[in-house]
Amino acid sequence: MTNKTANNVGGIAADRLRSIVERVERLEDERKALGSDIRDVFTEAKSAGFDVKAIKQILKLRKQNPADVDEQEMLVDTYRRALGI
């Protein structure tokens, strides 16, 4: 069997496909490790007396456009006043 035949199966470049699959597998492993690290940081924050829900909310807000955050907060405040909360 020639090298070209071994690397091309049914019109698919097997080496390229294998490379892609292996890269995705490595990235998934890294993501799993990062998820574990993030959980550890939240555990540390909780043991230091911080409210994890509040920290997660802050993280969410920091990802948003400041103008969008201001608009959302103003709308929530308006709704709270309308409901007497």
GROMACS .gro file of N, CA, C and O in nm:
model
  340
    1MET      N    1   0.085  -0.118   0.000
    1MET     CA    2   0.000   0.000   0.000
    1MET      C    3   0.089   0.123   0.000
    1MET      O    4   0.180   0.136   0.081
    2THR      N    5   0.061   0.217  -0.085
    2THR     CA    6   0.143   0.338  -0.092
    2THR      C    7   0.105   0.433   0.019
    2THR      O    8  -0.004   0.424   0.076
    3ASN      N    9   0.192   0.527   0.047
    3ASN     CA   10   0.167   0.627   0.150
    3ASN      C   11   0.044   0.709   0.118
    3ASN      O   12  -0.035   0.742   0.204
    4LYS      N   13   0.028   0.743  -0.010
    4LYS     CA   14  -0.087   0.824  -0.052
    4LYS      C   15  -0.218   0.748  -0.025
    4LYS      O   16  -0.315   0.804   0.022
    5THR      N   17  -0.220   0.617  -0.052
    5THR     CA   18  -0.339   0.537  -0.029
    5THR      C   19  -0.369   0.526   0.121
    5THR      O   20  -0.483   0.531   0.162
    6ALA      N   21  -0.265   0.512   0.203
    6ALA     CA   22  -0.284   0.497   0.347
    6ALA      C   23  -0.338   0.625   0.410
    6ALA      O   24  -0.409   0.621   0.509
    7ASN      N   25  -0.305   0.740   0.353
    7ASN     CA   26  -0.346   0.868   0.411
    7ASN      C   27  -0.476   0.921   0.353
    7ASN      O   28  -0.528   1.020   0.399
    8ASN      N   29  -0.527   0.858   0.248
    8ASN     CA   30  -0.649   0.905   0.183
    8ASN      C   31  -0.746   0.788   0.174
    8ASN      O   32  -0.727   0.697   0.095
    9VAL      N   33  -0.849   0.789   0.257
    9VAL     CA   34  -0.944   0.679   0.262
    9VAL      C   35  -1.080   0.731   0.220
    9VAL      O   36  -1.136   0.820   0.286
   10GLY      N   37  -1.131   0.679   0.111
   10GLY     CA   38  -1.263   0.722   0.064
   10GLY      C   39  -1.268   0.870   0.033
   10GLY      O   40  -1.371   0.934   0.054
   11GLY      N   41  -1.159   0.926  -0.014
   11GLY     CA   42  -1.156   1.068  -0.046
   11GLY      C   43  -1.134   1.157   0.074
   11GLY      O   44  -1.139   1.279   0.064
   12ILE      N   45  -1.108   1.098   0.191
   12ILE     CA   46  -1.087   1.174   0.314
   12ILE      C   47  -0.940   1.168   0.350
   12ILE      O   48  -0.881   1.060   0.354
   13ALA      N   49  -0.880   1.281   0.376
   13ALA     CA   50  -0.740   1.287   0.419
   13ALA      C   51  -0.734   1.243   0.565
   13ALA      O   52  -0.760   1.321   0.657
   14ALA      N   53  -0.702   1.116   0.586
   14ALA     CA   54  -0.707   1.056   0.720
   14ALA      C   55  -0.614   1.126   0.819
   14ALA      O   56  -0.651   1.148   0.935
   15ASP      N   57  -0.494   1.162   0.775
   15ASP     CA   58  -0.399   1.228   0.866
   15ASP      C   59  -0.453   1.364   0.913
   15ASP      O   60  -0.442   1.398   1.030
   16ARG      N   61  -0.510   1.438   0.821
   16ARG     CA   62  -0.567   1.569   0.855
   16ARG      C   63  -0.685   1.553   0.950
   16ARG      O   64  -0.696   1.626   1.049
   17LEU      N   65  -0.771   1.455   0.923
   17LEU     CA   66  -0.886   1.429   1.010
   17LEU      C   67  -0.840   1.388   1.148
   17LEU      O   68  -0.891   1.438   1.249
   18ARG      N   69  -0.741   1.300   1.156
   18ARG     CA   70  -0.688   1.255   1.285
   18ARG      C   71  -0.631   1.374   1.363
   18ARG      O   72  -0.654   1.388   1.483
   19SER      N   73  -0.560   1.461   1.294
   19SER     CA   74  -0.503   1.580   1.357
   19SER      C   75  -0.611   1.669   1.417
   19SER      O   76  -0.599   1.716   1.530
   20ILE      N   77  -0.717   1.689   1.341
   20ILE     CA   78  -0.828   1.774   1.389
   20ILE      C   79  -0.894   1.711   1.511
   20ILE      O   80  -0.918   1.778   1.612
   21VAL      N   81  -0.922   1.582   1.503
   21VAL     CA   82  -0.987   1.512   1.615
   21VAL      C   83  -0.900   1.518   1.739
   21VAL      O   84  -0.949   1.546   1.850
   22GLU      N   85  -0.772   1.495   1.725
   22GLU     CA   86  -0.681   1.498   1.840
   22GLU      C   87  -0.670   1.638   1.900
   22GLU      O   88  -0.662   1.653   2.022
   23ARG      N   89  -0.671   1.741   1.816
   23ARG     CA   90  -0.667   1.879   1.867
   23ARG      C   91  -0.793   1.910   1.948
   23ARG      O   92  -0.786   1.971   2.056
   24VAL      N   93  -0.908   1.868   1.897
   24VAL     CA   94  -1.033   1.892   1.970
   24VAL      C   95  -1.031   1.817   2.103
   24VAL      O   96  -1.071   1.871   2.207
   25GLU      N   97  -0.981   1.695   2.102
   25GLU     CA   98  -0.973   1.618   2.227
   25GLU      C   99  -0.884   1.688   2.329
   25GLU      O  100  -0.918   1.696   2.448
   26ARG      N  101  -0.769   1.741   2.285
   26ARG     CA  102  -0.679   1.813   2.376
   26ARG      C  103  -0.747   1.938   2.432
   26ARG      O  104  -0.737   1.968   2.552
   27LEU      N  105  -0.818   2.010   2.345
   27LEU     CA  106  -0.888   2.132   2.390
   27LEU      C  107  -0.999   2.099   2.489
   27LEU      O  108  -1.020   2.172   2.587
   28GLU      N  109  -1.069   1.989   2.466
   28GLU     CA  110  -1.173   1.948   2.560
   28GLU      C  111  -1.113   1.913   2.696
   28GLU      O  112  -1.170   1.947   2.800
   29ASP      N  113  -0.996   1.848   2.695
   29ASP     CA  114  -0.927   1.819   2.820
   29ASP      C  115  -0.887   1.947   2.892
   29ASP      O  116  -0.901   1.959   3.015
   30GLU      N  117  -0.837   2.044   2.816
   30GLU     CA  118  -0.800   2.173   2.875
   30GLU      C  119  -0.921   2.244   2.932
   30GLU      O  120  -0.913   2.302   3.041
   31ARG      N  121  -1.034   2.239   2.859
   31ARG     CA  122  -1.156   2.304   2.908
   31ARG      C  123  -1.202   2.239   3.038
   31ARG      O  124  -1.243   2.308   3.132
   32LYS      N  125  -1.193   2.107   3.045
   32LYS     CA  126  -1.231   2.035   3.166
   32LYS      C  127  -1.143   2.079   3.283
   32LYS      O  128  -1.192   2.104   3.393
   33ALA      N  129  -1.013   2.090   3.258
   33ALA     CA  130  -0.920   2.133   3.363
   33ALA      C  131  -0.949   2.277   3.406
   33ALA      O  132  -0.946   2.308   3.526
   34LEU      N  133  -0.979   2.364   3.309
   34LEU     CA  134  -1.012   2.503   3.343
   34LEU      C  135  -1.140   2.511   3.425
   34LEU      O  136  -1.150   2.591   3.519
   35GLY      N  137  -1.238   2.429   3.389
   35GLY     CA  138  -1.363   2.427   3.466
   35GLY      C  139  -1.339   2.389   3.610
   35GLY      O  140  -1.395   2.448   3.703
   36SER      N  141  -1.251   2.292   3.630
   36SER     CA  142  -1.215   2.251   3.765
   36SER      C  143  -1.144   2.364   3.839
   36SER      O  144  -1.171   2.389   3.957
   37ASP      N  145  -1.055   2.434   3.770
   37ASP     CA  146  -0.983   2.546   3.831
   37ASP      C  147  -1.080   2.658   3.871
   37ASP      O  148  -1.068   2.717   3.978
   38ILE      N  149  -1.178   2.685   3.785
   38ILE     CA  150  -1.277   2.789   3.815
   38ILE      C  151  -1.360   2.750   3.937
   38ILE      O  152  -1.384   2.833   4.025
   39ARG      N  153  -1.401   2.624   3.944
   39ARG     CA  154  -1.475   2.578   4.062
   39ARG      C  155  -1.391   2.595   4.188
   39ARG      O  156  -1.443   2.634   4.293
   40ASP      N  157  -1.262   2.565   4.178
   40ASP     CA  158  -1.172   2.581   4.294
   40ASP      C  159  -1.167   2.728   4.339
   40ASP      O  160  -1.166   2.756   4.460
   41VAL      N  161  -1.163   2.820   4.244
   41VAL     CA  162  -1.158   2.963   4.278
   41VAL      C  163  -1.289   3.004   4.346
   41VAL      O  164  -1.287   3.078   4.446
   42PHE      N  165  -1.402   2.955   4.297
   42PHE     CA  166  -1.530   2.988   4.361
   42PHE      C  167  -1.537   2.928   4.502
   42PHE      O  168  -1.589   2.992   4.594
   43THR      N  169  -1.481   2.809   4.520
   43THR     CA  170  -1.477   2.748   4.654
   43THR      C  171  -1.392   2.834   4.747
   43THR      O  172  -1.428   2.857   4.863
   44GLU      N  173  -1.279   2.881   4.696
   44GLU     CA  174  -1.192   2.969   4.773
   44GLU      C  175  -1.264   3.098   4.811
   44GLU      O  176  -1.256   3.144   4.925
   45ALA      N  177  -1.336   3.156   4.714
   45ALA     CA  178  -1.410   3.279   4.741
   45ALA      C  179  -1.515   3.257   4.848
   45ALA      O  180  -1.530   3.339   4.940
   46LYS      N  181  -1.586   3.145   4.839
   46LYS     CA  182  -1.690   3.115   4.938
   46LYS      C  183  -1.630   3.097   5.076
   46LYS      O  184  -1.683   3.148   5.175
   47SER      N  185  -1.516   3.027   5.083
   47SER     CA  186  -1.453   3.005   5.214
   47SER      C  187  -1.398   3.136   5.271
   47SER      O  188  -1.381   3.147   5.392
   48ALA      N  189  -1.372   3.235   5.186
   48ALA     CA  190  -1.326   3.366   5.232
   48ALA      C  191  -1.443   3.457   5.270
   48ALA      O  192  -1.423   3.572   5.307
   49GLY      N  193  -1.566   3.405   5.256
   49GLY     CA  194  -1.683   3.481   5.298
   49GLY      C  195  -1.752   3.559   5.187
   49GLY      O  196  -1.845   3.635   5.213
   50PHE      N  197  -1.710   3.540   5.062
   50PHE     CA  198  -1.774   3.610   4.951
   50PHE      C  199  -1.896   3.532   4.903
   50PHE      O  200  -1.901   3.409   4.913
   51ASP      N  201  -1.993   3.604   4.851
   51ASP     CA  202  -2.113   3.544   4.795
   51ASP      C  203  -2.086   3.507   4.649
   51ASP      O  204  -2.066   3.595   4.565
   52VAL      N  205  -2.085   3.378   4.620
   52VAL     CA  206  -2.050   3.329   4.487
   52VAL      C  207  -2.152   3.373   4.382
   52VAL      O  208  -2.115   3.408   4.270
   53LYS      N  209  -2.281   3.375   4.419
   53LYS     CA  210  -2.383   3.421   4.324
   53LYS      C  211  -2.357   3.565   4.283
   53LYS      O  212  -2.370   3.602   4.167
   54ALA      N  213  -2.319   3.648   4.378
   54ALA     CA  214  -2.290   3.788   4.349
   54ALA      C  215  -2.167   3.800   4.258
   54ALA      O  216  -2.166   3.880   4.165
   55ILE      N  217  -2.066   3.719   4.285
   55ILE     CA  218  -1.946   3.722   4.201
   55ILE      C  219  -1.980   3.681   4.058
   55ILE      O  220  -1.934   3.744   3.962
   56LYS      N  221  -2.062   3.578   4.043
   56LYS     CA  222  -2.103   3.534   3.909
   56LYS      C  223  -2.181   3.643   3.837
   56LYS      O  224  -2.166   3.663   3.716
   57GLN      N  225  -2.263   3.716   3.912
   57GLN     CA  226  -2.338   3.827   3.852
   57GLN      C  227  -2.243   3.938   3.806
   57GLN      O  228  -2.260   3.994   3.698
   58ILE      N  229  -2.144   3.967   3.888
   58ILE     CA  230  -2.044   4.068   3.853
   58ILE      C  231  -1.969   4.025   3.726
   58ILE      O  232  -1.947   4.107   3.635
   59LEU      N  233  -1.931   3.899   3.718
   59LEU     CA  234  -1.862   3.848   3.599
   59LEU      C  235  -1.949   3.864   3.475
   59LEU      O  236  -1.901   3.904   3.368
   60LYS      N  237  -2.076   3.836   3.489
   60LYS     CA  238  -2.170   3.851   3.377
   60LYS      C  239  -2.180   3.997   3.334
   60LYS      O  240  -2.177   4.029   3.215
   61LEU      N  241  -2.189   4.087   3.432
   61LEU     CA  242  -2.199   4.229   3.402
   61LEU      C  243  -2.072   4.281   3.333
   61LEU      O  244  -2.080   4.364   3.242
   62ARG      N  245  -1.956   4.233   3.377
   62ARG     CA  246  -1.830   4.280   3.319
   62ARG      C  247  -1.813   4.241   3.173
   62ARG      O  248  -1.739   4.303   3.099
   63LYS      N  249  -1.885   4.137   3.130
   63LYS     CA  250  -1.878   4.092   2.991
   63LYS      C  251  -1.966   4.177   2.899
   63LYS      O  252  -1.952   4.173   2.779
   64GLN      N  253  -2.058   4.251   2.959
   64GLN     CA  254  -2.155   4.328   2.881
   64GLN      C  255  -2.105   4.470   2.854
   64GLN      O  256  -2.018   4.523   2.925
   65ASN      N  257  -2.165   4.530   2.755
   65ASN     CA  258  -2.140   4.670   2.721
   65ASN      C  259  -2.192   4.756   2.838
   65ASN      O  260  -2.306   4.738   2.881
   66PRO      N  261  -2.113   4.850   2.890
   66PRO     CA  262  -2.157   4.933   3.002
   66PRO      C  263  -2.289   5.007   2.976
   66PRO      O  264  -2.372   5.020   3.066
   67ALA      N  265  -2.312   5.051   2.854
   67ALA     CA  266  -2.438   5.119   2.823
   67ALA      C  267  -2.555   5.024   2.834
   67ALA      O  268  -2.662   5.061   2.884
   68ASP      N  269  -2.537   4.899   2.794
   68ASP     CA  270  -2.642   4.799   2.806
   68ASP      C  271  -2.672   4.768   2.952
   68ASP      O  272  -2.787   4.749   2.991
   69VAL      N  273  -2.565   4.763   3.033
   69VAL     CA  274  -2.582   4.737   3.176
   69VAL      C  275  -2.661   4.851   3.240
   69VAL      O  276  -2.756   4.827   3.316
   70ASP      N  277  -2.624   4.974   3.209
   70ASP     CA  278  -2.695   5.091   3.264
   70ASP      C  279  -2.843   5.088   3.224
   70ASP      O  280  -2.930   5.113   3.307
   71GLU      N  281  -2.869   5.058   3.098
   71GLU     CA  282  -3.007   5.054   3.050
   71GLU      C  283  -3.086   4.945   3.123
   71GLU      O  284  -3.199   4.967   3.166
   72GLN      N  285  -3.026   4.827   3.138
   72GLN     CA  286  -3.093   4.716   3.206
   72GLN      C  287  -3.120   4.751   3.352
   72GLN      O  288  -3.229   4.724   3.404
   73GLU      N  289  -3.022   4.810   3.420
   73GLU     CA  290  -3.039   4.846   3.560
   73GLU      C  291  -3.148   4.952   3.576
   73GLU      O  292  -3.229   4.946   3.670
   74MET      N  293  -3.154   5.047   3.484
   74MET     CA  294  -3.257   5.150   3.489
   74MET      C  295  -3.396   5.087   3.470
   74MET      O  296  -3.491   5.119   3.541
   75LEU      N  297  -3.406   4.993   3.378
   75LEU     CA  298  -3.533   4.927   3.352
   75LEU      C  299  -3.577   4.843   3.472
   75LEU      O  300  -3.693   4.849   3.513
   76VAL      N  301  -3.484   4.771   3.531
   76VAL     CA  302  -3.516   4.690   3.650
   76VAL      C  303  -3.560   4.782   3.763
   76VAL      O  304  -3.658   4.753   3.834
   77ASP      N  305  -3.490   4.894   3.782
   77ASP     CA  306  -3.527   4.990   3.887
   77ASP      C  307  -3.668   5.045   3.863
   77ASP      O  308  -3.748   5.056   3.957
   78THR      N  309  -3.699   5.076   3.739
   78THR     CA  310  -3.834   5.125   3.704
   78THR      C  311  -3.938   5.020   3.737
   78THR      O  312  -4.043   5.051   3.797
   79TYR      N  313  -3.913   4.897   3.700
   79TYR     CA  314  -4.007   4.789   3.729
   79TYR      C  315  -4.023   4.766   3.880
   79TYR      O  316  -4.133   4.745   3.930
   80ARG      N  317  -3.911   4.775   3.953
   80ARG     CA  318  -3.917   4.757   4.099
   80ARG      C  319  -4.003   4.867   4.163
   80ARG      O  320  -4.086   4.838   4.250
   81ARG      N  321  -3.983   4.991   4.119
   81ARG     CA  322  -4.065   5.100   4.174
   81ARG      C  323  -4.212   5.082   4.138
   81ARG      O  324  -4.299   5.106   4.221
   82ALA      N  325  -4.239   5.037   4.017
   82ALA     CA  326  -4.377   5.015   3.974
   82ALA      C  327  -4.445   4.906   4.057
   82ALA      O  328  -4.565   4.913   4.083
   83LEU      N  329  -4.366   4.809   4.103
   83LEU     CA  330  -4.421   4.699   4.183
   83LEU      C  331  -4.408   4.725   4.332
   83LEU      O  332  -4.453   4.644   4.414
   84GLY      N  333  -4.350   4.837   4.370
   84GLY     CA  334  -4.336   4.872   4.511
   84GLY      C  335  -4.233   4.786   4.583
   84GLY      O  336  -4.245   4.763   4.703
   85ILE      N  337  -4.134   4.744   4.512
   85ILE     CA  338  -4.030   4.659   4.574
   85ILE      C  339  -3.913   4.746   4.614
   85ILE      O  340  -3.860   4.821   4.539
   0.00000   0.00000   0.00000
